[in-house]
Coordinates of C-alpha atoms in Angstrom, one line a residue:
Chain A
X184 CA 102.3 151.7 102.1
X185 CA 101.4 148.3 100.9
X186 CA 101.2 145.4 103.4
X187 CA 104.3 143.3 104.0
X188 CA 103.9 139.6 103.1
X189 CA 105.6 137.7 105.9
X190 CA 106.2 133.9 106.4
X191 CA 106.9 132.5 109.9
X192 CA 109.3 129.6 110.0
X193 CA 109.7 128.1 113.4
X194 CA 109.3 124.6 114.8
X195 CA 107.6 125.8 118.0
X196 CA 103.8 126.1 117.3
X197 CA 103.3 128.2 120.4
X198 CA 105.9 130.7 119.3
X199 CA 104.3 130.9 115.8
X200 CA 100.9 131.5 117.3
X201 CA 102.3 134.2 119.6
X202 CA 104.1 136.1 116.7
X203 CA 100.9 135.8 114.6
X204 CA 98.8 137.3 117.3
X205 CA 101.2 140.2 117.8
X206 CA 101.6 140.9 114.1
X207 CA 97.9 140.6 113.3
X208 CA 97.1 143.5 115.6
X209 CA 98.8 145.6 112.9
X210 CA 97.1 144.0 110.0
X211 CA 97.4 147.2 107.9
X212 CA 101.2 146.8 107.8
X213 CA 101.8 143.1 107.7
X214 CA 100.0 140.0 106.3
X215 CA 101.1 136.5 107.3
X216 CA 101.0 134.4 104.2
X217 CA 102.6 131.2 105.4
X218 CA 103.8 129.3 108.4
X219 CA 106.2 126.4 108.3
X220 CA 107.7 124.2 110.9
X221 CA 110.7 122.5 109.2
X222 CA 113.1 123.0 106.4
X223 CA 111.2 121.1 103.7
X224 CA 107.9 122.8 104.3
X225 CA 109.6 126.2 104.6
X226 CA 111.4 125.8 101.2
X227 CA 108.1 124.7 99.7
X228 CA 106.0 127.5 101.3
X229 CA 108.6 130.2 100.2
X230 CA 108.6 128.9 96.7
X231 CA 104.8 129.0 96.6
X232 CA 104.0 132.2 98.3
X233 CA 107.1 134.3 97.5
X234 CA 106.8 136.3 100.8
X235 CA 108.6 139.6 101.2
X236 CA 110.2 138.6 104.4
X237 CA 110.7 135.2 106.1
X238 CA 111.1 135.2 109.9
X239 CA 113.5 132.4 110.2
X240 CA 114.2 130.3 113.2
X241 CA 117.9 129.4 113.6
X242 CA 117.3 125.9 115.0
X243 CA 114.9 123.7 113.2
X244 CA 114.4 120.1 112.1
X245 CA 116.2 119.2 108.9
X246 CA 119.3 121.3 109.3
X247 CA 118.1 124.6 110.8
X248 CA 117.7 128.0 109.2
X249 CA 121.0 127.7 107.5
X250 CA 119.7 124.8 105.3
X251 CA 116.6 126.9 104.3
X252 CA 118.9 129.7 103.2
X253 CA 121.0 127.3 101.2
X254 CA 118.1 125.8 99.4
X255 CA 116.1 128.9 98.5
X256 CA 117.3 130.0 95.1
X257 CA 119.4 133.2 95.5
X258 CA 117.4 134.8 92.7
X259 CA 114.3 134.9 94.9
X260 CA 113.3 138.4 96.1
X261 CA 112.5 137.2 99.5
X262 CA 114.6 138.5 102.4
X263 CA 115.3 136.8 105.6
X264 CA 115.3 137.9 109.3
X265 CA 116.9 135.4 111.6
X266 CA 115.5 134.9 115.0
X267 CA 116.7 132.6 117.8
X268 CA 116.8 131.9 121.4
X269 CA 120.2 130.4 121.4
X270 CA 122.6 133.3 120.9
X271 CA 125.4 131.0 120.0
X272 CA 127.8 133.3 118.1
X273 CA 128.7 130.5 115.6
X274 CA 125.1 130.1 114.6
X275 CA 124.2 133.8 114.5
X276 CA 127.3 134.6 112.3
X277 CA 126.7 131.5 110.3
X278 CA 123.1 132.5 109.4
X279 CA 124.1 136.1 108.5
X280 CA 126.9 134.8 106.3
X281 CA 124.4 132.5 104.6
X282 CA 122.3 135.5 103.6
X283 CA 120.0 136.6 106.4
X284 CA 119.7 140.4 106.6
X285 CA 119.4 140.7 110.3
X286 CA 119.2 138.9 113.6
X287 CA 116.8 139.4 116.5
X288 CA 116.2 137.4 119.7
X289 CA 112.9 135.8 120.5
X290 CA 112.1 138.1 123.4
X291 CA 111.9 141.0 121.0
X292 CA 108.7 143.1 121.5
X293 CA 105.9 143.2 119.0
X294 CA 106.5 146.8 117.7
X295 CA 110.2 146.2 117.5
X296 CA 109.7 143.0 115.5
X297 CA 107.4 145.0 113.2
X298 CA 110.0 147.6 112.6
X299 CA 112.7 145.0 112.0
X300 CA 110.5 143.2 109.4
X301 CA 109.9 146.5 107.5
X302 CA 113.5 147.4 107.7
X303 CA 114.7 144.1 106.3
X304 CA 112.0 144.2 103.5
X305 CA 113.3 147.7 102.6
X306 CA 116.7 146.2 102.0
X307 CA 118.4 147.4 105.1
X308 CA 120.0 145.4 107.8
X309 CA 118.8 144.8 111.4
X310 CA 121.4 144.6 114.0
X311 CA 120.5 143.9 117.6
X312 CA 123.0 145.1 120.3
X313 CA 124.1 141.5 120.7
X314 CA 124.8 141.1 117.0
X315 CA 126.7 144.4 116.9
X316 CA 128.8 143.0 119.8
X317 CA 129.6 139.8 117.9
X318 CA 130.5 141.9 114.8
X319 CA 132.9 144.1 116.8
X320 CA 134.4 141.1 118.4
X321 CA 134.9 139.3 115.1
X322 CA 136.4 142.3 113.4
X323 CA 138.4 143.3 116.5
X324 CA 142.0 142.3 116.3
X325 CA 145.5 143.0 115.6
X326 CA 145.7 142.9 111.8
X327 CA 148.0 145.7 110.7
X328 CA 146.4 147.8 108.0
X329 CA 149.3 147.1 105.7
X330 CA 148.6 143.4 105.9
X331 CA 145.0 143.8 104.7
X332 CA 144.7 144.0 101.0
X333 CA 141.0 143.4 101.0
X334 CA 138.8 146.1 102.4
X335 CA 136.2 143.5 103.3
X336 CA 138.3 142.4 106.1
X337 CA 138.0 145.4 108.3
X338 CA 135.5 148.0 109.4
X339 CA 136.1 151.6 108.7
X340 CA 136.3 153.9 111.7
X341 CA 132.8 155.2 111.0
X342 CA 131.3 151.7 110.7
X343 CA 133.0 150.8 114.0
X344 CA 131.5 153.8 115.7
X345 CA 128.0 152.9 114.4
X346 CA 128.4 149.3 115.6
X347 CA 129.6 150.5 119.0
X348 CA 126.6 152.8 119.4
X349 CA 124.2 150.0 118.4
X350 CA 125.9 147.7 120.9
X351 CA 125.4 150.4 123.5
X352 CA 121.6 150.1 122.9
X353 CA 121.1 153.1 120.5
X354 CA 118.4 152.9 117.9
X355 CA 119.3 153.9 114.3
X356 CA 117.8 157.4 114.7
X357 CA 119.7 157.9 117.9
X358 CA 122.9 156.8 116.3
X359 CA 122.2 159.4 113.5
X360 CA 121.7 162.1 116.0
X361 CA 124.8 161.2 118.0
X362 CA 127.1 161.1 114.9
X363 CA 125.4 164.1 113.2
X364 CA 124.5 162.0 110.2
X365 CA 121.2 161.1 108.5
X366 CA 119.4 157.9 109.3
X367 CA 119.9 157.0 105.7
X368 CA 123.7 157.2 106.2
X369 CA 123.4 155.0 109.3
X370 CA 121.5 152.5 107.3
X371 CA 124.2 152.6 104.6
X372 CA 126.9 151.9 107.1
X373 CA 125.0 149.1 108.7
X374 CA 124.3 147.5 105.3
X375 CA 127.9 147.8 104.5
X376 CA 128.9 146.1 107.7
X377 CA 126.5 143.3 106.9
X378 CA 128.0 142.9 103.5
X379 CA 131.5 142.7 104.9
X380 CA 130.2 140.1 107.4
X381 CA 128.8 138.0 104.6
X382 CA 131.6 138.4 102.1
X383 CA 134.7 138.7 104.2
X384 CA 137.0 135.7 103.8
X385 CA 138.9 136.9 106.7
X386 CA 140.0 133.7 108.3
X387 CA 139.8 135.1 111.8
X388 CA 136.1 135.6 111.3
X389 CA 135.5 131.9 110.9
X390 CA 137.9 130.9 113.6
X391 CA 136.5 133.4 115.9
X392 CA 133.0 131.9 115.5
X393 CA 134.4 128.4 116.1
X394 CA 136.5 129.3 119.0
X395 CA 133.7 131.1 120.9
X396 CA 130.7 129.0 120.0
X397 CA 129.0 130.4 123.1
X398 CA 128.1 133.8 124.2
Chain B
X76 CA 153.2 105.5 121.5
X77 CA 153.4 102.1 119.9
X78 CA 152.2 103.7 116.7
X79 CA 155.1 106.2 116.8
X80 CA 157.5 103.2 117.2
X81 CA 156.1 101.6 114.1
X82 CA 156.6 104.8 112.1
X83 CA 160.2 105.0 113.3
X84 CA 160.9 101.4 112.2
X85 CA 159.1 102.1 108.9
X86 CA 161.4 104.9 108.3
X87 CA 164.1 102.3 107.7
X88 CA 162.1 101.3 104.6
X89 CA 163.2 104.2 102.3
X90 CA 161.9 106.8 104.7
X91 CA 158.4 105.6 104.2
X92 CA 157.6 106.0 107.8
X93 CA 158.1 109.8 107.6
X94 CA 155.8 110.1 104.7
X95 CA 153.1 107.9 106.2
X96 CA 153.2 109.9 109.4
X97 CA 152.8 113.2 107.5
X98 CA 149.9 111.8 105.5
X99 CA 148.2 110.4 108.6
X100 CA 148.8 113.7 110.5
X101 CA 147.1 115.4 107.5
X102 CA 144.1 113.1 107.2
X103 CA 143.3 111.6 110.6
X104 CA 140.0 113.0 111.6
X105 CA 140.6 115.2 114.7
X106 CA 138.6 114.8 117.8
X107 CA 135.6 117.1 117.7
X108 CA 135.6 119.8 120.4
X109 CA 133.0 119.5 123.0
X110 CA 130.0 121.7 122.9
X111 CA 127.4 122.7 125.4
X112 CA 124.5 120.3 126.0
X113 CA 122.0 122.5 124.2
X114 CA 124.0 122.9 121.1
X115 CA 125.0 119.3 121.0
X116 CA 121.5 118.1 121.3
X117 CA 120.3 120.6 118.6
X118 CA 123.0 119.1 116.3
X119 CA 122.0 115.5 117.1
X120 CA 118.4 116.2 116.3
X121 CA 119.3 118.0 113.0
X122 CA 118.1 121.4 114.2
X123 CA 121.3 123.1 113.2
X124 CA 123.9 122.4 110.5
X125 CA 126.9 120.8 112.0
X126 CA 130.4 122.1 111.4
X127 CA 131.5 119.5 108.8
X128 CA 135.1 119.5 107.8
X129 CA 135.6 119.7 104.1
X130 CA 138.7 119.5 102.0
X131 CA 139.5 122.7 100.2
X132 CA 142.1 123.4 97.6
X133 CA 144.6 124.1 100.4
X134 CA 144.3 120.7 101.9
X135 CA 144.7 119.0 98.5
X136 CA 147.7 121.1 97.7
X137 CA 149.2 120.1 101.1
X138 CA 148.7 116.5 100.3
X139 CA 150.3 116.8 96.9
X140 CA 153.2 118.5 98.5
X141 CA 153.7 115.8 101.1
X142 CA 153.5 113.1 98.5
X143 CA 156.1 115.0 96.4
X144 CA 158.4 115.1 99.4
X145 CA 157.9 111.4 99.8
X146 CA 158.6 110.7 96.2
X147 CA 161.7 112.9 96.4
X148 CA 163.0 111.1 99.5
X149 CA 162.4 107.7 97.7
X150 CA 164.2 108.7 94.6
X151 CA 167.1 110.1 96.6
X152 CA 167.5 106.9 98.6
X153 CA 167.3 104.7 95.4
X154 CA 169.9 106.8 93.6
X155 CA 172.3 106.8 96.5
X156 CA 172.0 103.0 96.5
X157 CA 170.9 102.9 100.2
X158 CA 167.3 101.9 99.3
X159 CA 165.9 98.4 99.2
X160 CA 165.3 96.5 96.0
X161 CA 162.4 97.4 93.8
X162 CA 160.7 94.0 94.2
X163 CA 160.3 94.7 97.9
X164 CA 159.5 98.4 97.5
X165 CA 156.3 98.0 95.6
X166 CA 154.5 95.6 98.1
X167 CA 155.6 97.9 101.0
X168 CA 154.2 101.0 99.2
X169 CA 150.9 99.2 98.4
X170 CA 150.7 98.0 102.0
X171 CA 151.3 101.5 103.3
X172 CA 148.6 102.9 101.0
X173 CA 146.2 100.3 102.4
X174 CA 147.1 101.3 106.0
X175 CA 146.6 104.9 105.2
X176 CA 143.2 104.4 103.7
X177 CA 142.1 102.2 106.6
X178 CA 143.4 104.7 109.2
X179 CA 141.8 107.7 107.4
X180 CA 138.4 106.0 107.8
X181 CA 138.9 104.8 111.3
X182 CA 136.3 107.2 112.7
X183 CA 133.9 106.9 109.9
X184 CA 130.6 105.3 110.9
X185 CA 129.9 103.8 107.5
X186 CA 133.3 102.2 107.4
X187 CA 132.8 100.8 110.9
X188 CA 129.5 99.3 109.9
X189 CA 131.2 97.7 106.8
X190 CA 134.0 96.4 109.0
X191 CA 131.6 94.8 111.4
X192 CA 129.6 92.9 108.9
X193 CA 130.2 89.2 109.1
X194 CA 128.0 88.2 106.2
X195 CA 127.1 89.5 102.7
X196 CA 129.2 90.7 99.8
X197 CA 131.3 93.1 101.8
X198 CA 132.4 90.4 104.1
X199 CA 133.2 88.1 101.2
X200 CA 135.1 90.8 99.4
X201 CA 137.1 91.6 102.5
X202 CA 137.9 88.0 103.2
X203 CA 138.9 87.4 99.7
X204 CA 141.3 90.3 99.8
X205 CA 142.8 88.9 102.9
X206 CA 143.2 85.5 101.5
X207 CA 144.7 86.8 98.3
X208 CA 147.2 88.7 100.3
X209 CA 148.2 85.7 102.3
X210 CA 148.6 83.6 99.2
X211 CA 150.6 86.3 97.5
X212 CA 152.8 86.5 100.6
X213 CA 153.4 82.7 100.5
X214 CA 154.2 82.7 96.8
X215 CA 156.5 85.6 97.3
X216 CA 158.3 83.9 100.1
X217 CA 158.8 80.6 98.4
X218 CA 159.9 82.1 95.1
X219 CA 162.8 83.9 96.7
X220 CA 166.2 82.4 97.2
X221 CA 167.4 82.0 100.6
X222 CA 170.4 84.2 101.6
X223 CA 171.3 87.4 103.2
X224 CA 168.1 89.0 101.8
X225 CA 166.1 86.0 103.2
X226 CA 165.6 87.7 106.5
X227 CA 164.0 90.7 104.9
X228 CA 161.8 88.4 102.8
X229 CA 160.6 86.4 105.7
X230 CA 159.8 89.4 107.7
X231 CA 157.8 91.1 104.9
X232 CA 156.0 87.9 103.9
X233 CA 154.9 87.4 107.5
X234 CA 153.9 91.0 107.7
X235 CA 151.6 90.6 104.6
X236 CA 150.2 87.4 106.1
X237 CA 149.4 89.2 109.3
X238 CA 147.6 91.9 107.5
X239 CA 145.6 89.3 105.7
X240 CA 144.7 87.7 109.0
X241 CA 143.8 91.0 110.5
X242 CA 141.4 91.6 107.6
X243 CA 139.6 88.4 108.4
X244 CA 139.6 88.7 112.1
X245 CA 139.2 92.5 112.1
X246 CA 135.3 92.5 112.2
X247 CA 135.1 90.4 115.4
X248 CA 137.8 92.4 117.1
X249 CA 136.3 95.6 116.0
X250 CA 132.8 94.5 117.2
X251 CA 134.2 93.5 120.5
X252 CA 135.9 96.9 121.0
X253 CA 132.8 98.7 119.6
X254 CA 130.5 96.9 122.2
X255 CA 132.8 97.9 125.0
X256 CA 132.8 101.5 123.9
X257 CA 129.0 101.5 123.5
X258 CA 128.7 100.2 127.0
X259 CA 130.8 102.9 128.3
X260 CA 129.0 105.5 126.4
X261 CA 125.7 104.2 127.7
X262 CA 127.0 104.4 131.2
X263 CA 128.2 108.0 130.7
X264 CA 124.9 108.9 129.1
X265 CA 122.8 107.6 132.0
X266 CA 124.9 109.6 134.4
X267 CA 124.4 112.6 132.2
X268 CA 120.6 112.0 132.3
X269 CA 120.7 111.9 136.0
X270 CA 122.6 115.2 136.1
X271 CA 120.0 116.8 133.7
X272 CA 117.2 115.5 135.9
X273 CA 118.8 116.9 139.0
X274 CA 119.4 120.2 137.4
X275 CA 115.8 120.5 136.1
X276 CA 114.5 119.6 139.5
X277 CA 116.6 122.2 141.2
X278 CA 115.9 125.0 138.8
X279 CA 113.0 124.7 136.4
X280 CA 110.6 122.8 138.7
X281 CA 111.2 125.1 141.6
X282 CA 110.5 128.1 139.3
X283 CA 107.4 126.6 138.0
X284 CA 106.1 126.1 141.5
X285 CA 106.9 129.7 142.4
X286 CA 105.2 130.9 139.2
X287 CA 102.0 129.1 140.2
X288 CA 102.1 130.7 143.6
X289 CA 102.7 134.2 142.2
X290 CA 100.3 133.9 139.3
X291 CA 98.6 137.1 140.2
X292 CA 101.6 139.2 140.3
X293 CA 102.7 140.0 136.8
X294 CA 106.0 141.7 137.8
X295 CA 107.1 138.8 140.0
X296 CA 106.2 136.3 137.2
X297 CA 108.2 138.2 134.7
X298 CA 111.2 138.4 137.0
X299 CA 111.0 134.7 137.9
X300 CA 110.7 133.7 134.3
X301 CA 113.6 135.9 133.3
X302 CA 115.8 134.6 136.0
X303 CA 115.0 131.0 135.0
X304 CA 115.7 131.9 131.4
X305 CA 119.1 133.3 132.3
X306 CA 120.0 130.3 134.4
X307 CA 118.8 127.7 131.8
X308 CA 120.4 129.6 129.0
X309 CA 123.8 129.8 130.6
X310 CA 123.5 126.1 131.5
X311 CA 122.4 125.0 128.1
X312 CA 124.5 127.2 125.9
X313 CA 127.4 127.8 128.2
X314 CA 128.6 131.2 129.1
X315 CA 132.2 132.1 128.6
X316 CA 132.0 134.9 131.1
X317 CA 130.9 132.5 133.9
X318 CA 134.2 131.0 134.4
X319 CA 137.1 133.1 135.7
X320 CA 137.0 136.5 137.2
X321 CA 136.6 139.0 134.4
X322 CA 134.9 142.3 133.8
X323 CA 132.1 140.9 131.7
X324 CA 131.4 138.1 134.2
X325 CA 131.2 140.7 137.0
X326 CA 128.9 142.9 134.9
X327 CA 126.6 139.9 134.1
X328 CA 126.5 139.0 137.8
X329 CA 125.6 142.6 138.7
X330 CA 123.0 142.8 135.9
X331 CA 121.4 139.6 137.3
X332 CA 121.2 141.0 140.7
X333 CA 119.7 144.3 139.5
X334 CA 117.1 142.4 137.4
X335 CA 116.1 140.4 140.4
X336 CA 115.9 143.3 142.8
X337 CA 114.2 145.9 140.5
X338 CA 112.3 143.8 137.9
X339 CA 114.0 145.5 135.0
X340 CA 115.7 143.4 132.3
X341 CA 119.4 144.4 131.9
X342 CA 121.0 143.4 128.6
X343 CA 124.8 143.0 128.8
X344 CA 126.9 142.9 125.6
X345 CA 130.6 142.4 126.0
X346 CA 133.4 142.8 123.4
X347 CA 136.8 141.7 124.7
X348 CA 137.3 141.2 128.4
X349 CA 139.6 142.3 131.1
X350 CA 140.9 140.5 134.2
X351 CA 139.4 141.6 137.4
X352 CA 142.1 143.5 139.2
X353 CA 141.2 146.0 142.0
X354 CA 140.8 148.8 139.4
X355 CA 138.6 146.8 137.1
X356 CA 136.4 145.6 139.9
X357 CA 135.9 149.1 141.1
X358 CA 134.7 149.9 137.5
X359 CA 132.4 146.9 137.7
X360 CA 131.0 148.1 141.0
X361 CA 130.5 151.6 139.7
X362 CA 128.7 150.1 136.7
X363 CA 126.5 148.1 139.0
X364 CA 125.6 151.3 140.8
X365 CA 124.7 152.9 137.5
X366 CA 122.4 150.0 136.7
X367 CA 120.7 150.3 140.1
X368 CA 120.2 154.1 139.5
X369 CA 118.7 153.4 136.1
X370 CA 116.5 150.7 137.4
X371 CA 115.3 152.8 140.3
X372 CA 114.8 156.2 138.7
X373 CA 114.6 156.0 134.9
X374 CA 111.2 154.1 134.8
X375 CA 112.1 152.0 131.8
X376 CA 111.5 148.6 130.5
X377 CA 115.1 147.8 129.7
X378 CA 118.7 148.8 130.4
X379 CA 121.6 148.3 128.0
X380 CA 125.1 147.6 129.3
X381 CA 128.0 147.5 126.9
X382 CA 131.6 146.7 127.9
X383 CA 134.6 146.9 125.7
X384 CA 138.2 146.1 126.6
X385 CA 141.0 146.2 124.1
X386 CA 143.9 145.4 126.5
X387 CA 144.7 149.0 127.1
X388 CA 141.4 150.6 128.1
X389 CA 138.2 149.2 129.5
X390 CA 135.0 151.1 128.8
X391 CA 131.6 150.4 130.2
X392 CA 128.4 152.1 129.1
X393 CA 125.2 152.0 131.0
X394 CA 122.2 153.3 129.1
X395 CA 118.5 153.7 129.6
X396 CA 115.8 155.5 127.6
X397 CA 114.1 156.7 130.7
X398 CA 113.0 160.0 132.1
X399 CA 116.5 161.4 132.3
X400 CA 117.6 164.3 134.4
X401 CA 119.7 167.5 134.3
X402 CA 123.2 166.5 135.5
X403 CA 124.0 170.1 136.5
X404 CA 121.0 170.1 138.8
X405 CA 121.9 167.1 140.8
X406 CA 122.1 168.0 144.5
X407 CA 125.6 167.8 146.0
X408 CA 124.4 165.4 148.6
X409 CA 123.2 162.8 146.0
X410 CA 125.8 160.2 146.9
X411 CA 124.8 157.6 144.3
X412 CA 126.1 159.4 141.2
X413 CA 128.9 161.5 142.7
X414 CA 130.4 159.1 145.2
X415 CA 129.6 155.6 144.1
X416 CA 130.1 156.2 140.4
X417 CA 132.1 159.2 139.5
X418 CA 134.3 159.3 142.6
X419 CA 135.0 155.6 142.6
X420 CA 136.1 155.4 139.0
X421 CA 138.2 158.6 139.3
X422 CA 140.0 157.3 142.3
X423 CA 141.1 154.4 140.3
X424 CA 142.4 156.5 137.5
X425 CA 139.4 156.5 135.1
X426 CA 136.9 159.0 133.8
X427 CA 133.2 159.2 133.9
X428 CA 130.9 161.0 131.4
X429 CA 127.3 161.4 132.3
X430 CA 125.0 162.4 129.5
X431 CA 121.4 163.0 130.3
X432 CA 118.6 165.4 129.7
X433 CA 115.1 165.3 131.0
X434 CA 113.0 163.1 128.7
X435 CA 116.0 161.8 126.8
X436 CA 117.3 159.0 128.9
X437 CA 120.7 158.6 130.4
X438 CA 124.0 157.2 129.5
X439 CA 126.8 156.9 131.9
X440 CA 130.1 156.2 130.1
X441 CA 133.0 155.0 132.2
X442 CA 136.6 154.7 130.9
X443 CA 139.5 153.1 132.8
X444 CA 143.0 152.6 131.5
X445 CA 144.1 149.1 132.3
X446 CA 147.3 148.8 134.3
X447 CA 148.7 145.6 132.9
X448 CA 148.5 144.7 129.3
X449 CA 146.5 141.5 129.4
X450 CA 146.1 138.9 126.8
X451 CA 142.4 139.4 126.6
X452 CA 142.3 140.4 123.0
X453 CA 139.7 138.2 121.5
X454 CA 141.3 137.5 118.2
X455 CA 145.0 137.6 117.5

């Protein structure tokens, strides 16, 4: 397996150093090709280095991670993993909707972070229990099925089950075992939820994020 | 209140007040909702993208619709002959348009800066506009014949003159008001600074002192840091589950206590919430017991708690990836699981499902039908 080219974008130098140290202990799997501390330098570094994955802080000078996602051309093959300490639902959902393929909190352990980076680079989505909770909350609700003409606006029963298990703290392979499906199928479900989260125009979704800015 | 009276009076002019009210209602910038200190500060420093209001096609359509209604009312009044003469109508319409533009911008910082200028081209342009309006009003007044319509003429001429005067004097008045507001804001801000300082002193400084004392004890340091993080996080970013007695609030409280007592992080994720009636609080206490068990026996680095309420049923899952045990082999006298968890929940009409096997971790699933249908659905 070739090494993963990773860029760290975070305005806290101490945190960048910490992540670098943790990731460098598995130098056969990841290589850190760039670091950036604000939106402008991040956009420049991504354009120059074309990393596989960008570890993107949600809050940063210059408009935050959202601004980086807006300014990086969508044709780029780079994927984004959002990372934050704030847990404000509005920001988390916002950055996922802007194109990040996953969200983890800053107290994630080294091995878990490594897994998450590889998963995102492979085109899959990374859902922490907290994000799964946000998603269930956002898609919960009383919309009658007849009222929904767009499938994007609701989760299938299976997707809901997967989200609930992730919210309960199950890893993907445990979810697979629990539901008697393959890990690949779990990944498909999660990616599909991510797509719905990004594309759904369901007005409850935005309102939900605005109403409950804080979790 | 005074503004509403003006609108009512203006309604007399071909129903213009109604239209103006609708337009203003549509366009007046709404007061921004208050956010937690952490998020607000992040926004001020440009660390996050603010929630800017943009006008979409829907808003534009709404505006067109309102204008169409206005035009319709106008035409109707003119046709029925109850309207005022066209020579008066036009200036009134222009005036209303001006008022609408000004009011729309009231909260706009750039506009305020422009309004406060007392020199430069902007000031000259504004003053010129005011003077022209006053002169026009005078011309209009003197060119009209006196008579029954004279009263209306005098009133509207005076009105235009007043607008002109307001345009000239506006900056000074605005500056005065602005200064007052700034002073008040400054006072509030200094009070807030004092609050922040007090909070930091009571929490962070104390924790830092404790950390230095316990520097040798890794577990204690981790617990202290985690407790402080939890505290600071809920203070900075707010925590909906903190106010009010709810299931999620009770679970978070229990999780915090378990963390402190057993040095194991407990992650609580809540979807929906339920009011804390006696049944639900029994559920919360059972969940607390499950957390304590996991923290004591499972030998894990983390416990996941997930609570979901949909208004009919509340469910709580407590999961660890620890050593696990064989549920069938639990001795009858082990009070923790049988009495404090299973018995307690079942007494209140719920069910408990314990799933564990040696080496595979444990999950305790508790379900409780809610007695009253609460309005705790998160999105309606």
